[in-house]
């Protein structure tokens, strides 16, 4: 009699994307510059609107 191959619970849990190794981006220092983030939601007129309310 041969045993049926059962899925290994530990292997199946560790194989999930949650446990994949990932590289964190540094917040400060070398390699922390994010080109995309510096240009998001930038409007030239957002600086002028407070001046309009004072006039």
Coordinates of C-alpha atoms in Angstrom, one line a residue:
X1 CA 0.0 0.0 0.0
X2 CA 1.3 3.4 -0.9
X3 CA 0.5 6.5 1.0
X4 CA -1.3 9.4 -0.7
X5 CA 0.7 12.5 -1.0
X6 CA -0.8 15.2 1.2
X7 CA 0.0 18.9 0.8
X8 CA 2.6 20.0 3.4
X9 CA 0.9 22.8 5.4
X10 CA 4.1 24.5 6.4
X11 CA 5.3 24.7 2.8
X12 CA 2.0 25.9 1.5
X13 CA 1.8 28.7 4.1
X14 CA 5.4 29.9 3.4
X15 CA 4.8 29.8 -0.4
X16 CA 2.2 32.5 -0.1
X17 CA 3.1 36.1 -1.3
X18 CA 2.9 37.3 2.3
X19 CA 6.2 35.6 3.2
X20 CA 8.1 36.5 0.0
X21 CA 11.2 38.6 0.6
X22 CA 10.9 42.2 -0.4
X23 CA 13.3 45.1 -0.4
X24 CA 12.2 48.2 1.5
X25 CA 13.0 51.6 0.1
X26 CA 14.9 53.8 2.5
X27 CA 13.1 56.9 3.8
X28 CA 16.2 59.0 4.2
X29 CA 19.7 58.8 2.8
X30 CA 21.2 57.0 -0.1
X31 CA 18.6 55.6 -2.6
X32 CA 15.6 57.4 -1.0
X33 CA 14.9 59.8 -3.9
X34 CA 11.6 59.1 -5.6
X35 CA 11.2 60.9 -8.9
X36 CA 7.4 60.1 -9.2
X37 CA 6.4 61.3 -5.7
X38 CA 7.9 64.7 -6.2
X39 CA 5.6 65.6 -9.1
X40 CA 2.3 64.2 -7.9
X41 CA -0.6 66.6 -7.5
X42 CA 1.5 69.7 -8.2
X43 CA -0.3 72.8 -9.4
X44 CA 1.1 76.2 -9.8
X45 CA -2.1 77.9 -8.9
X46 CA -2.3 76.3 -5.5
X47 CA 0.3 78.9 -4.4
X48 CA -1.7 81.8 -5.7
X49 CA -5.1 80.9 -4.2
X50 CA -4.2 82.1 -0.6
X51 CA -3.1 85.4 -2.1
X52 CA -6.5 85.9 -3.8
X53 CA -8.4 85.5 -0.5
X54 CA -6.3 88.2 1.1
X55 CA -7.0 90.8 -1.6

